[in-house]
Amino acid sequence: MHPHRPRADCRGRRWAEGPSGDRSDLPRRARRADGQAVRALLLIAALLVSTAALAQQQLPLWPNGAPGFESRKAIPEQAADYWVKSVNNPSITAYLPSKETATGAALVVLPGGGHRILVIHSEGADVAKVMNPKGVAVFVVKYRLFREEGSPYTIDHARQDAVRAVRYVRAHAAVFGVDPKRIGLMGFSAGGEAVNLAVYQGAANDPKTDAVDAVSARPDFQVLVYPGPLGVPEKVPTDTPPAFIVAANDDECCSAPPVDLLTRFRAAKVPIEFHLFQSGGHAFNMGLRSHKAALKAWPDRLFDWLADNGWLKAG
């Protein structure tokens, strides 16, 4: 959420694995659609004169619209000030670092907003503003909002969009210049809930529309920034991706879920780094607008964690 706006309320897994090149079990129409999507991406990359130009290109997650909701693809988004809503054609917006600084690491980012709006600037573009100079590619996801007035969606559609975003970036890693084995899933507040659902429920039951859906949906690591309670599992599986979690102790909405996750990560002996700041409330975003020194510096702790775990260099 925007730090100067009213707060939005915060309310078994199986991975679908498979080699990205295995297309033999896909219908001809799906293979054709995937081929068209790949050619479109390659054309974009060829036409743009610099890596910076490729950044901020909004790319739909499905070429024909979200499965089951293709007829809503052309409904326009609504945006004002710091937010966007009416997301009916889920997408990613790519923010790529320069070739000179690129490390190959990537963050797929889900902004918060209580599942009513997406706080697209301070919990989306600002991630790129901080992480691009450090060589990390950022992909901001516009996912479907189940609490928006009149929405036909459920929170499971947000999970589906998160899963597809990881698959999409991994499937097109060569185009984006990222390492398919160093892709993290990051979520703020409600976006953190979608991350939890994607991580712990996986994608085994999602429809298979094209070759992208044959690619692994498992992130290599996860970053949760004051995540809400939805999607927190009773037990963390031992093969859960390592996590970095940050929150403020005085966050009435979202300080308890991170603590619950910490306890369950430790019980599962899954690597976790946890930062609970004394104060800061909810929605301190990337710390850019905070007057607190600790919050201004928290992204440095994330960068240190990425470096310490080897995600900033090729293995």
Short mmCIF file of C-alpha atoms in Angstrom, two decimals, residues 16-266:
data_model
loop_
_atom_site.label_atom_id
_atom_site.label_comp_id
_atom_site.label_asym_id
_atom_site.label_seq_id
_atom_site.Cartn_x
_atom_site.Cartn_y
_atom_site.Cartn_z
CA ALA A 16 4.04 -29.10 -11.99
CA GLU A 17 7.46 -29.92 -13.34
CA GLY A 18 8.60 -30.66 -16.85
CA PRO A 19 11.24 -29.72 -19.38
CA SER A 20 10.50 -26.45 -21.11
CA GLY A 21 11.18 -27.98 -24.49
CA ASP A 22 8.74 -30.92 -24.23
CA ARG A 23 5.80 -29.94 -26.44
CA SER A 24 4.73 -33.36 -27.70
CA ASP A 25 1.65 -33.60 -25.48
CA LEU A 26 0.33 -30.14 -26.34
CA PRO A 27 -2.44 -29.52 -28.88
CA ARG A 28 -1.34 -28.04 -32.20
CA ARG A 29 -3.25 -24.83 -31.48
CA ALA A 30 -1.47 -24.42 -28.12
CA ARG A 31 1.92 -25.00 -29.74
CA ARG A 32 1.09 -22.42 -32.40
CA ALA A 33 0.03 -19.85 -29.77
CA ASP A 34 3.20 -20.43 -27.80
CA GLY A 35 5.31 -20.08 -30.92
CA GLN A 36 3.60 -16.79 -31.72
CA ALA A 37 4.25 -15.53 -28.20
CA VAL A 38 7.94 -16.45 -28.39
CA ARG A 39 8.31 -14.81 -31.80
CA ALA A 40 6.66 -11.66 -30.47
CA LEU A 41 9.10 -11.51 -27.58
CA LEU A 42 12.07 -12.05 -29.87
CA LEU A 43 10.78 -9.33 -32.16
CA ILE A 44 10.52 -6.92 -29.26
CA ALA A 45 14.06 -7.74 -28.19
CA ALA A 46 15.36 -7.28 -31.72
CA LEU A 47 13.65 -3.95 -32.31
CA LEU A 48 14.63 -2.30 -29.06
CA VAL A 49 17.97 -0.56 -29.12
CA SER A 50 18.96 -1.14 -25.49
CA THR A 51 18.21 -3.28 -22.47
CA ALA A 52 16.60 -0.24 -20.86
CA ALA A 53 14.16 -0.03 -23.74
CA LEU A 54 13.00 -3.60 -23.13
CA ALA A 55 12.24 -2.61 -19.56
CA GLN A 56 8.72 -1.49 -18.81
CA GLN A 57 7.23 -3.52 -21.64
CA GLN A 58 3.92 -4.96 -20.41
CA LEU A 59 3.56 -8.54 -21.62
CA PRO A 60 0.38 -10.61 -21.19
CA LEU A 61 0.82 -13.87 -19.29
CA TRP A 62 -1.49 -15.70 -21.70
CA PRO A 63 -1.61 -14.82 -25.42
CA ASN A 64 -5.39 -15.29 -25.59
CA GLY A 65 -6.30 -14.11 -22.10
CA ALA A 66 -6.57 -15.91 -18.76
CA PRO A 67 -7.97 -19.44 -19.07
CA GLY A 68 -11.75 -19.44 -18.66
CA PHE A 69 -11.88 -15.63 -18.86
CA GLU A 70 -10.67 -15.04 -22.41
CA SER A 71 -13.72 -12.89 -23.16
CA ARG A 72 -12.59 -10.35 -20.53
CA LYS A 73 -9.15 -9.86 -22.07
CA ALA A 74 -9.97 -6.52 -23.71
CA ILE A 75 -11.61 -4.91 -20.65
CA PRO A 76 -9.36 -1.92 -19.90
CA GLU A 77 -7.46 -1.47 -16.66
CA GLN A 78 -8.20 1.49 -14.39
CA ALA A 79 -5.32 3.46 -12.92
CA ALA A 80 -4.84 6.66 -10.92
CA ASP A 81 -2.12 8.08 -8.74
CA TYR A 82 -0.36 5.10 -7.12
CA TRP A 83 -2.71 2.21 -8.01
CA VAL A 84 -4.18 0.08 -10.76
CA LYS A 85 -7.25 -2.17 -10.75
CA SER A 86 -9.64 -3.91 -13.16
CA VAL A 87 -6.95 -6.40 -14.15
CA ASN A 88 -8.59 -8.76 -16.63
CA ASN A 89 -5.57 -9.59 -18.80
CA PRO A 90 -2.88 -10.58 -16.26
CA SER A 91 0.59 -9.45 -17.26
CA ILE A 92 4.17 -8.82 -16.25
CA THR A 93 6.08 -5.60 -16.78
CA ALA A 94 9.79 -6.20 -17.26
CA TYR A 95 12.37 -3.90 -15.70
CA LEU A 96 15.81 -5.09 -16.75
CA PRO A 97 19.20 -3.92 -15.50
CA SER A 98 21.87 -2.77 -17.89
CA LYS A 99 24.00 -5.45 -19.51
CA GLU A 100 27.00 -4.09 -17.63
CA THR A 101 25.41 -4.62 -14.20
CA ALA A 102 23.12 -7.64 -14.85
CA THR A 103 23.75 -10.58 -12.52
CA GLY A 104 21.21 -12.98 -14.02
CA ALA A 105 19.06 -12.93 -10.87
CA ALA A 106 15.36 -12.09 -11.16
CA LEU A 107 12.49 -11.10 -8.89
CA VAL A 108 8.88 -11.72 -9.92
CA VAL A 109 6.99 -9.15 -7.83
CA LEU A 110 3.35 -9.11 -6.68
CA PRO A 111 2.32 -5.72 -5.26
CA GLY A 112 -0.13 -5.46 -2.37
CA GLY A 113 -3.42 -3.61 -2.10
CA GLY A 114 -5.79 -5.82 -0.14
CA HIS A 115 -6.86 -7.68 -3.32
CA ARG A 116 -8.88 -4.56 -4.24
CA ILE A 117 -6.17 -2.57 -6.00
CA LEU A 118 -2.51 -3.06 -6.87
CA VAL A 119 -0.09 -0.56 -5.34
CA ILE A 120 1.82 -0.66 -8.57
CA HIS A 121 4.38 2.10 -8.04
CA SER A 122 5.70 1.86 -4.47
CA GLU A 123 5.38 -1.95 -4.38
CA GLY A 124 6.22 -2.58 -8.02
CA ALA A 125 8.22 -0.04 -9.97
CA ASP A 126 10.11 0.99 -6.82
CA VAL A 127 11.44 -2.55 -6.48
CA ALA A 128 13.06 -2.11 -9.89
CA LYS A 129 14.32 1.34 -8.90
CA VAL A 130 16.19 -0.25 -5.99
CA MET A 131 17.19 -3.63 -7.43
CA ASN A 132 17.99 -2.85 -11.09
CA PRO A 133 21.15 -0.86 -10.21
CA LYS A 134 22.30 -3.91 -8.26
CA GLY A 135 21.92 -6.09 -11.34
CA VAL A 136 18.62 -7.79 -10.49
CA ALA A 137 15.89 -8.03 -13.13
CA VAL A 138 12.39 -7.23 -11.85
CA PHE A 139 9.07 -8.41 -13.30
CA VAL A 140 6.03 -6.71 -11.80
CA VAL A 141 2.86 -8.81 -11.98
CA LYS A 142 -0.60 -7.39 -12.54
CA TYR A 143 -2.74 -10.14 -11.06
CA ARG A 144 -6.49 -10.52 -10.75
CA LEU A 145 -8.24 -8.99 -7.72
CA PHE A 146 -10.91 -11.00 -6.00
CA ARG A 147 -12.05 -8.31 -3.54
CA GLU A 148 -12.53 -5.60 -6.15
CA GLU A 149 -16.18 -4.59 -6.44
CA GLY A 150 -17.93 -6.72 -9.03
CA SER A 151 -14.95 -9.03 -9.47
CA PRO A 152 -15.70 -12.47 -10.97
CA TYR A 153 -12.42 -13.83 -9.61
CA THR A 154 -11.34 -15.77 -6.53
CA ILE A 155 -8.05 -15.64 -4.68
CA ASP A 156 -7.10 -18.81 -6.52
CA HIS A 157 -6.88 -16.76 -9.71
CA ALA A 158 -4.27 -14.56 -8.03
CA ARG A 159 -2.35 -17.75 -7.21
CA GLN A 160 -2.70 -18.90 -10.81
CA ASP A 161 -1.31 -15.58 -12.07
CA ALA A 162 1.66 -15.81 -9.69
CA VAL A 163 2.42 -19.33 -10.84
CA ARG A 164 2.14 -18.42 -14.51
CA ALA A 165 4.40 -15.39 -14.01
CA VAL A 166 7.22 -17.57 -12.64
CA ARG A 167 6.77 -20.02 -15.51
CA TYR A 168 6.66 -17.22 -18.08
CA VAL A 169 9.89 -15.61 -16.90
CA ARG A 170 11.63 -18.99 -16.69
CA ALA A 171 10.38 -20.05 -20.13
CA HIS A 172 11.71 -16.81 -21.67
CA ALA A 173 14.80 -16.48 -19.50
CA ALA A 174 17.12 -16.26 -22.51
CA VAL A 175 15.14 -13.35 -23.95
CA PHE A 176 15.22 -11.48 -20.66
CA GLY A 177 18.85 -12.32 -19.92
CA VAL A 178 18.15 -14.07 -16.61
CA ASP A 179 19.19 -17.41 -15.19
CA PRO A 180 16.22 -19.83 -15.04
CA LYS A 181 17.69 -21.26 -11.81
CA ARG A 182 17.81 -17.89 -10.01
CA ILE A 183 14.23 -16.65 -10.11
CA GLY A 184 12.59 -15.47 -6.89
CA LEU A 185 8.94 -14.76 -6.13
CA MET A 186 8.35 -11.59 -4.08
CA GLY A 187 5.09 -10.31 -2.59
CA PHE A 188 3.95 -7.35 -0.51
CA SER A 189 1.00 -7.72 1.90
CA ALA A 190 -1.82 -9.23 -0.21
CA GLY A 191 0.80 -10.05 -2.84
CA GLY A 192 2.59 -12.06 -0.14
CA GLU A 193 -0.59 -14.05 0.35
CA ALA A 194 -0.60 -14.88 -3.36
CA VAL A 195 3.05 -15.91 -3.07
CA ASN A 196 2.21 -18.25 -0.19
CA LEU A 197 -0.61 -19.84 -2.18
CA ALA A 198 1.66 -20.27 -5.20
CA VAL A 199 4.45 -21.80 -3.10
CA TYR A 200 2.37 -24.16 -0.96
CA GLN A 201 -0.42 -25.12 -3.37
CA GLY A 202 1.66 -25.19 -6.54
CA ALA A 203 0.16 -25.55 -9.99
CA ALA A 204 -0.64 -29.23 -10.49
CA ASN A 205 -4.33 -28.60 -11.18
CA ASP A 206 -3.97 -25.53 -13.42
CA PRO A 207 -5.08 -25.81 -17.05
CA LYS A 208 -2.36 -26.54 -19.60
CA THR A 209 -2.65 -23.95 -22.35
CA ASP A 210 0.76 -23.94 -24.02
CA ALA A 211 4.41 -24.93 -23.61
CA VAL A 212 4.94 -22.35 -20.83
CA ASP A 213 2.77 -24.52 -18.59
CA ALA A 214 5.25 -27.37 -18.98
CA VAL A 215 7.96 -25.29 -17.27
CA SER A 216 8.57 -25.56 -13.53
CA ALA A 217 6.49 -23.14 -11.44
CA ARG A 218 8.74 -23.46 -8.39
CA PRO A 219 10.59 -20.25 -7.47
CA ASP A 220 14.21 -20.71 -6.44
CA PHE A 221 13.67 -18.41 -3.45
CA GLN A 222 10.92 -16.24 -2.01
CA VAL A 223 10.74 -12.74 -0.53
CA LEU A 224 7.79 -11.81 1.70
CA VAL A 225 7.30 -8.18 2.72
CA TYR A 226 4.70 -7.85 5.54
CA PRO A 227 2.64 -10.74 4.07
CA GLY A 228 -1.00 -11.17 5.10
CA PRO A 229 -2.42 -14.32 6.74
CA LEU A 230 -3.99 -16.02 3.72
CA GLY A 231 -1.99 -18.95 2.41
CA VAL A 232 0.15 -19.48 5.51
CA PRO A 233 0.47 -23.28 5.80
CA GLU A 234 0.01 -25.26 8.98
CA LYS A 235 3.31 -26.96 8.18
CA VAL A 236 6.15 -25.87 5.92
CA PRO A 237 7.36 -28.73 3.67
CA THR A 238 11.06 -29.50 3.85
CA ASP A 239 11.54 -28.75 0.14
CA THR A 240 10.12 -25.22 0.41
CA PRO A 241 12.24 -22.54 -1.32
CA PRO A 242 14.39 -20.47 1.08
CA ALA A 243 12.74 -17.28 2.30
CA PHE A 244 13.55 -13.71 3.25
CA ILE A 245 10.82 -12.11 5.37
CA VAL A 246 10.55 -8.53 6.61
CA ALA A 247 7.85 -6.78 8.67
CA ALA A 248 7.37 -4.24 11.46
CA ASN A 249 6.41 -5.30 14.99
CA ASP A 250 3.71 -2.60 15.25
CA ASP A 251 1.95 -3.69 12.06
CA GLU A 252 -1.53 -4.55 13.33
CA CYS A 253 -2.39 -6.29 10.09
CA CYS A 254 0.63 -8.28 9.15
CA SER A 255 3.21 -8.80 11.88
CA ALA A 256 1.78 -12.10 13.16
CA PRO A 257 1.85 -14.10 9.86
CA PRO A 258 5.62 -13.58 9.39
CA VAL A 259 6.25 -14.81 12.95
CA ASP A 260 4.09 -17.88 12.29
CA LEU A 261 6.06 -18.57 9.13
CA LEU A 262 9.37 -18.17 10.97
CA THR A 263 8.39 -20.79 13.53
CA ARG A 264 7.30 -23.24 10.83
CA PHE A 265 10.37 -22.66 8.67
CA ARG A 266 12.59 -23.40 11.63
#
